[in-house]
Each structure stands twice: as C-alpha cells, then as structure tokens.
C-alpha cells in the first residue's frame, strides 16, 4: 500500500492505493506509525495517485500527526480533485501543509 | 425523466467503494465534478456509519441503496436493518466539528466527521426509522446552467 524513499533526511511515503477509505485506513495508519516509531519525524505523504479519501482516511492522517508530536512534520504533496477538496472542506488544509508536488514539500522540510 | 435503481451490498467495508463508484457513474450525466465528489463522499460516509455503528462491523448484513434520478434532483436512500441511530444524532452532527483550533493538536478530530460531512455535501438530509427499516435520505439538487 505504501512505498518509501529517503530524500535529504525526509521520508517520502507514496500511497499506491487509489482510495484511502474505512477499509484501508487502519492498515494505512499502522504502516505510517511504524515509520514514525522507527525514528522518522520529517515525513512527506505523496497523495498524487490517490483519487478518493473519506473521513476515516483523514482521521488516520490526523492520528499519525498526533503520533509525530510537535517536533515532527507531516506534509502532504500532490493532493488533487476530491482529495484536495476534502482537506479544504474540513479545514485540514490549515493542519497539514499542502504542496503541489513532492519536490517542493521535501525542499521545505529539509530547509 | 424519473428513473430509479436499487443496489445492495453485504455489510463489508471492502465493498463500499464498489457501490459508491456505481452510484457516481449513475449520476455522471446530471452533476458536475464537485457535486459528483460530494455525492460519492456522502454515500461512503453514510454506508461506513451503517456498517461500523449500526452493524458494529459485522459482515453478512444487508445495506441497500436506492437512487432516484429526478428532473431537478437526485435522491439517494441508504436503507439498513440495524438498530436505529439515537434520536437527535443527525441534527447534532450539523454542529460543525471543523471549527477546531488548528494550533492545538489535541483538538483536531480523528473521527466523528461523517454525518457533518453529509450535511455539508448534500442539499437535504433526513433520517426515518420504523419497525421494518432505517432510511437515511440524501438529496442533491441538479444545478441548471445559468441558474
């Protein structure tokens, strides 16, 4: 479901599922939590391949952000369409920094 | 033009996307992309609630969806046979859970967003429960060009 890549000490997590919904949210949360527990605290989540996210998926993201705590960063890259719309609608665009692509997210987190 | 179609799935979260995509396809000739996203999200949230809270995650129960395509609106009913939602839950959910203080991490919601999202995304929402079934009715009005 996820593939990871370390760039300038920033962990880029690409989601290969097209939908993050209630059936996928628990596994999604577990996989990212493992990365956090392994010591990663600068994370970029690449959602460019994701077409749909529901409130369970969004809740899983918030849970990961809380796990990271105030010293960590979780940025979102490449959200479009229904995914970006849900972030705006729920005001989660104020909670997560949204970037148009992975490069700009990594640049900001590694600066 | 009035047509209606009924679809049903087993109460399995893995099957919700199949039904949601089918209903989205049914609405494609009548709604723009934002409204299609709104309908798909609302339907997914409604069915998730039925499976998670109504049937407590138990598989093998029925979830029915009836889609009515009318001249000026699309009416989507989600019908289940679980214990009904408590009175007032739907109305209370219209209180916006998204008014959190974004600087306070502990305040950001991880759940309890589904019904509020349905209210925000649909034009009318009503819940009727009787001895034989529970029915959540969601209406999306079809925007006319120039109106």
mmCIF file with all atom_site columns, N, CA and C in Angstrom, chain B residues 36-70:
data_model
loop_
_atom_site.group_PDB
_atom_site.id
_atom_site.type_symbol
_atom_site.label_atom_id
_atom_site.label_alt_id
_atom_site.label_comp_id
_atom_site.label_asym_id
_atom_site.label_entity_id
_atom_site.label_seq_id
_atom_site.pdbx_PDB_ins_code
_atom_site.Cartn_x
_atom_site.Cartn_y
_atom_site.Cartn_z
_atom_site.occupancy
_atom_site.B_iso_or_equiv
_atom_site.pdbx_formal_charge
_atom_site.auth_seq_id
_atom_site.auth_comp_id
_atom_site.auth_asym_id
_atom_site.auth_atom_id
_atom_site.pdbx_PDB_model_num
ATOM 1   N N  . UNK B 1 36 ? -20.402 15.512  -7.999  1.00 0.00 ? 36 UNK B N  1
ATOM 2   C CA . UNK B 1 36 ? -20.175 14.057  -8.022  1.00 0.00 ? 36 UNK B CA 1
ATOM 3   C C  . UNK B 1 36 ? -19.299 13.648  -6.844  1.00 0.00 ? 36 UNK B C  1
ATOM 4   N N  . UNK B 1 37 ? -18.249 14.436  -6.565  1.00 0.00 ? 37 UNK B N  1
ATOM 5   C CA . UNK B 1 37 ? -17.395 14.160  -5.406  1.00 0.00 ? 37 UNK B CA 1
ATOM 6   C C  . UNK B 1 37 ? -18.214 14.227  -4.122  1.00 0.00 ? 37 UNK B C  1
ATOM 7   N N  . UNK B 1 38 ? -19.111 15.229  -4.052  1.00 0.00 ? 38 UNK B N  1
ATOM 8   C CA . UNK B 1 38 ? -19.923 15.430  -2.846  1.00 0.00 ? 38 UNK B CA 1
ATOM 9   C C  . UNK B 1 38 ? -20.851 14.231  -2.612  1.00 0.00 ? 38 UNK B C  1
ATOM 10  N N  . UNK B 1 39 ? -21.472 13.749  -3.691  1.00 0.00 ? 39 UNK B N  1
ATOM 11  C CA . UNK B 1 39 ? -22.385 12.611  -3.585  1.00 0.00 ? 39 UNK B CA 1
ATOM 12  C C  . UNK B 1 39 ? -21.614 11.339  -3.202  1.00 0.00 ? 39 UNK B C  1
ATOM 13  N N  . UNK B 1 40 ? -20.479 11.121  -3.854  1.00 0.00 ? 40 UNK B N  1
ATOM 14  C CA . UNK B 1 40 ? -19.707 9.907   -3.574  1.00 0.00 ? 40 UNK B CA 1
ATOM 15  C C  . UNK B 1 40 ? -19.240 9.891   -2.118  1.00 0.00 ? 40 UNK B C  1
ATOM 16  N N  . UNK B 1 41 ? -18.719 11.036  -1.648  1.00 0.00 ? 41 UNK B N  1
ATOM 17  C CA . UNK B 1 41 ? -18.240 11.107  -0.264  1.00 0.00 ? 41 UNK B CA 1
ATOM 18  C C  . UNK B 1 41 ? -19.394 10.875  0.720   1.00 0.00 ? 41 UNK B C  1
ATOM 19  N N  . UNK B 1 42 ? -20.526 11.539  0.477   1.00 0.00 ? 42 UNK B N  1
ATOM 20  C CA . UNK B 1 42 ? -21.673 11.406  1.389   1.00 0.00 ? 42 UNK B CA 1
ATOM 21  C C  . UNK B 1 42 ? -22.152 9.963   1.471   1.00 0.00 ? 42 UNK B C  1
ATOM 22  N N  . UNK B 1 43 ? -22.202 9.319   0.313   1.00 0.00 ? 43 UNK B N  1
ATOM 23  C CA . UNK B 1 43 ? -22.675 7.931   0.292   1.00 0.00 ? 43 UNK B CA 1
ATOM 24  C C  . UNK B 1 43 ? -21.708 7.012   1.046   1.00 0.00 ? 43 UNK B C  1
ATOM 25  N N  . UNK B 1 44 ? -20.414 7.205   0.811   1.00 0.00 ? 44 UNK B N  1
ATOM 26  C CA . UNK B 1 44 ? -19.409 6.388   1.522   1.00 0.00 ? 44 UNK B CA 1
ATOM 27  C C  . UNK B 1 44 ? -19.519 6.603   3.026   1.00 0.00 ? 44 UNK B C  1
ATOM 28  N N  . UNK B 1 45 ? -19.652 7.862   3.442   1.00 0.00 ? 45 UNK B N  1
ATOM 29  C CA . UNK B 1 45 ? -19.750 8.149   4.881   1.00 0.00 ? 45 UNK B CA 1
ATOM 30  C C  . UNK B 1 45 ? -21.020 7.510   5.469   1.00 0.00 ? 45 UNK B C  1
ATOM 31  N N  . UNK B 1 46 ? -22.123 7.586   4.723   1.00 0.00 ? 46 UNK B N  1
ATOM 32  C CA . UNK B 1 46 ? -23.384 7.029   5.218   1.00 0.00 ? 46 UNK B CA 1
ATOM 33  C C  . UNK B 1 46 ? -23.278 5.505   5.372   1.00 0.00 ? 46 UNK B C  1
ATOM 34  N N  . UNK B 1 47 ? -22.705 4.853   4.372   1.00 0.00 ? 47 UNK B N  1
ATOM 35  C CA . UNK B 1 47 ? -22.607 3.385   4.432   1.00 0.00 ? 47 UNK B CA 1
ATOM 36  C C  . UNK B 1 47 ? -21.596 2.956   5.504   1.00 0.00 ? 47 UNK B C  1
ATOM 37  N N  . UNK B 1 48 ? -20.472 3.676   5.592   1.00 0.00 ? 48 UNK B N  1
ATOM 38  C CA . UNK B 1 48 ? -19.500 3.374   6.661   1.00 0.00 ? 48 UNK B CA 1
ATOM 39  C C  . UNK B 1 48 ? -20.167 3.432   8.021   1.00 0.00 ? 48 UNK B C  1
ATOM 40  N N  . UNK B 1 49 ? -20.995 4.457   8.245   1.00 0.00 ? 49 UNK B N  1
ATOM 41  C CA . UNK B 1 49 ? -21.686 4.599   9.527   1.00 0.00 ? 49 UNK B CA 1
ATOM 42  C C  . UNK B 1 49 ? -22.595 3.405   9.798   1.00 0.00 ? 49 UNK B C  1
ATOM 43  N N  . UNK B 1 50 ? -23.332 2.984   8.765   1.00 0.00 ? 50 UNK B N  1
ATOM 44  C CA . UNK B 1 50 ? -24.220 1.836   8.942   1.00 0.00 ? 50 UNK B CA 1
ATOM 45  C C  . UNK B 1 50 ? -23.406 0.594   9.340   1.00 0.00 ? 50 UNK B C  1
ATOM 46  N N  . UNK B 1 51 ? -22.310 0.352   8.618   1.00 0.00 ? 51 UNK B N  1
ATOM 47  C CA . UNK B 1 51 ? -21.528 -0.868  8.875   1.00 0.00 ? 51 UNK B CA 1
ATOM 48  C C  . UNK B 1 51 ? -20.812 -0.780  10.227  1.00 0.00 ? 51 UNK B C  1
ATOM 49  N N  . UNK B 1 52 ? -20.195 0.378   10.498  1.00 0.00 ? 52 UNK B N  1
ATOM 50  C CA . UNK B 1 52 ? -19.379 0.483   11.722  1.00 0.00 ? 52 UNK B CA 1
ATOM 51  C C  . UNK B 1 52 ? -20.240 0.637   12.972  1.00 0.00 ? 52 UNK B C  1
ATOM 52  N N  . UNK B 1 53 ? -21.251 1.504   12.906  1.00 0.00 ? 53 UNK B N  1
ATOM 53  C CA . UNK B 1 53 ? -22.035 1.798   14.112  1.00 0.00 ? 53 UNK B CA 1
ATOM 54  C C  . UNK B 1 53 ? -23.350 1.013   14.173  1.00 0.00 ? 53 UNK B C  1
ATOM 55  N N  . UNK B 1 54 ? -24.018 0.840   13.014  1.00 0.00 ? 54 UNK B N  1
ATOM 56  C CA . UNK B 1 54 ? -25.281 0.108   13.006  1.00 0.00 ? 54 UNK B CA 1
ATOM 57  C C  . UNK B 1 54 ? -25.043 -1.386  13.208  1.00 0.00 ? 54 UNK B C  1
ATOM 58  N N  . UNK B 1 55 ? -24.192 -1.959  12.357  1.00 0.00 ? 55 UNK B N  1
ATOM 59  C CA . UNK B 1 55 ? -23.944 -3.402  12.421  1.00 0.00 ? 55 UNK B CA 1
ATOM 60  C C  . UNK B 1 55 ? -22.682 -3.747  13.227  1.00 0.00 ? 55 UNK B C  1
ATOM 61  N N  . UNK B 1 56 ? -22.047 -2.738  13.833  1.00 0.00 ? 56 UNK B N  1
ATOM 62  C CA . UNK B 1 56 ? -20.833 -2.943  14.644  1.00 0.00 ? 56 UNK B CA 1
ATOM 63  C C  . UNK B 1 56 ? -19.764 -3.757  13.910  1.00 0.00 ? 56 UNK B C  1
ATOM 64  N N  . UNK B 1 57 ? -19.628 -3.496  12.624  1.00 0.00 ? 57 UNK B N  1
ATOM 65  C CA . UNK B 1 57 ? -18.580 -4.137  11.835  1.00 0.00 ? 57 UNK B CA 1
ATOM 66  C C  . UNK B 1 57 ? -18.874 -5.571  11.431  1.00 0.00 ? 57 UNK B C  1
ATOM 67  N N  . UNK B 1 58 ? -20.061 -6.048  11.758  1.00 0.00 ? 58 UNK B N  1
ATOM 68  C CA . UNK B 1 58 ? -20.394 -7.437  11.437  1.00 0.00 ? 58 UNK B CA 1
ATOM 69  C C  . UNK B 1 58 ? -20.713 -7.577  9.945   1.00 0.00 ? 58 UNK B C  1
ATOM 70  N N  . UNK B 1 59 ? -20.095 -8.561  9.302   1.00 0.00 ? 59 UNK B N  1
ATOM 71  C CA . UNK B 1 59 ? -20.372 -8.808  7.890   1.00 0.00 ? 59 UNK B CA 1
ATOM 72  C C  . UNK B 1 59 ? -21.635 -9.656  7.754   1.00 0.00 ? 59 UNK B C  1
ATOM 73  N N  . UNK B 1 60 ? -22.148 -9.739  6.524   1.00 0.00 ? 60 UNK B N  1
ATOM 74  C CA . UNK B 1 60 ? -23.290 -10.614 6.276   1.00 0.00 ? 60 UNK B CA 1
ATOM 75  C C  . UNK B 1 60 ? -24.646 -9.957  6.505   1.00 0.00 ? 60 UNK B C  1
ATOM 76  N N  . UNK B 1 61 ? -24.645 -8.649  6.823   1.00 0.00 ? 61 UNK B N  1
ATOM 77  C CA . UNK B 1 61 ? -25.904 -7.916  6.972   1.00 0.00 ? 61 UNK B CA 1
ATOM 78  C C  . UNK B 1 61 ? -26.134 -7.103  5.689   1.00 0.00 ? 61 UNK B C  1
ATOM 79  N N  . UNK B 1 62 ? -27.367 -6.677  5.485   1.00 0.00 ? 62 UNK B N  1
ATOM 80  C CA . UNK B 1 62 ? -27.634 -6.016  4.204   1.00 0.00 ? 62 UNK B CA 1
ATOM 81  C C  . UNK B 1 62 ? -27.583 -4.488  4.299   1.00 0.00 ? 62 UNK B C  1
ATOM 82  N N  . UNK B 1 63 ? -27.041 -3.899  3.253   1.00 0.00 ? 63 UNK B N  1
ATOM 83  C CA . UNK B 1 63 ? -27.059 -2.449  3.086   1.00 0.00 ? 63 UNK B CA 1
ATOM 84  C C  . UNK B 1 63 ? -27.616 -2.185  1.690   1.00 0.00 ? 63 UNK B C  1
ATOM 85  N N  . UNK B 1 64 ? -28.745 -1.498  1.636   1.00 0.00 ? 64 UNK B N  1
ATOM 86  C CA . UNK B 1 64 ? -29.370 -1.214  0.343   1.00 0.00 ? 64 UNK B CA 1
ATOM 87  C C  . UNK B 1 64 ? -29.255 0.276   0.033   1.00 0.00 ? 64 UNK B C  1
ATOM 88  N N  . UNK B 1 65 ? -29.081 0.560   -1.240  1.00 0.00 ? 65 UNK B N  1
ATOM 89  C CA . UNK B 1 65 ? -29.050 1.950   -1.679  1.00 0.00 ? 65 UNK B CA 1
ATOM 90  C C  . UNK B 1 65 ? -30.015 2.098   -2.843  1.00 0.00 ? 65 UNK B C  1
ATOM 91  N N  . UNK B 1 66 ? -30.950 3.043   -2.720  1.00 0.00 ? 66 UNK B N  1
ATOM 92  C CA . UNK B 1 66 ? -31.888 3.327   -3.800  1.00 0.00 ? 66 UNK B CA 1
ATOM 93  C C  . UNK B 1 66 ? -31.558 4.705   -4.354  1.00 0.00 ? 66 UNK B C  1
ATOM 94  N N  . UNK B 1 67 ? -31.372 4.782   -5.655  1.00 0.00 ? 67 UNK B N  1
ATOM 95  C CA . UNK B 1 67 ? -31.034 6.054   -6.288  1.00 0.00 ? 67 UNK B CA 1
ATOM 96  C C  . UNK B 1 67 ? -32.199 6.469   -7.169  1.00 0.00 ? 67 UNK B C  1
ATOM 97  N N  . UNK B 1 68 ? -32.761 7.642   -6.901  1.00 0.00 ? 68 UNK B N  1
ATOM 98  C CA . UNK B 1 68 ? -33.847 8.176   -7.721  1.00 0.00 ? 68 UNK B CA 1
ATOM 99  C C  . UNK B 1 68 ? -33.326 9.339   -8.543  1.00 0.00 ? 68 UNK B C  1
ATOM 100 N N  . UNK B 1 69 ? -33.395 9.190   -9.856  1.00 0.00 ? 69 UNK B N  1
ATOM 101 C CA . UNK B 1 69 ? -32.935 10.259  -10.747 1.00 0.00 ? 69 UNK B CA 1
ATOM 102 C C  . UNK B 1 69 ? -34.166 11.039  -11.186 1.00 0.00 ? 69 UNK B C  1
ATOM 103 N N  . UNK B 1 70 ? -34.342 12.243  -10.660 1.00 0.00 ? 70 UNK B N  1
ATOM 104 C CA . UNK B 1 70 ? -35.499 13.068  -10.997 1.00 0.00 ? 70 UNK B CA 1
ATOM 105 C C  . UNK B 1 70 ? -35.049 14.268  -11.811 1.00 0.00 ? 70 UNK B C  1
#
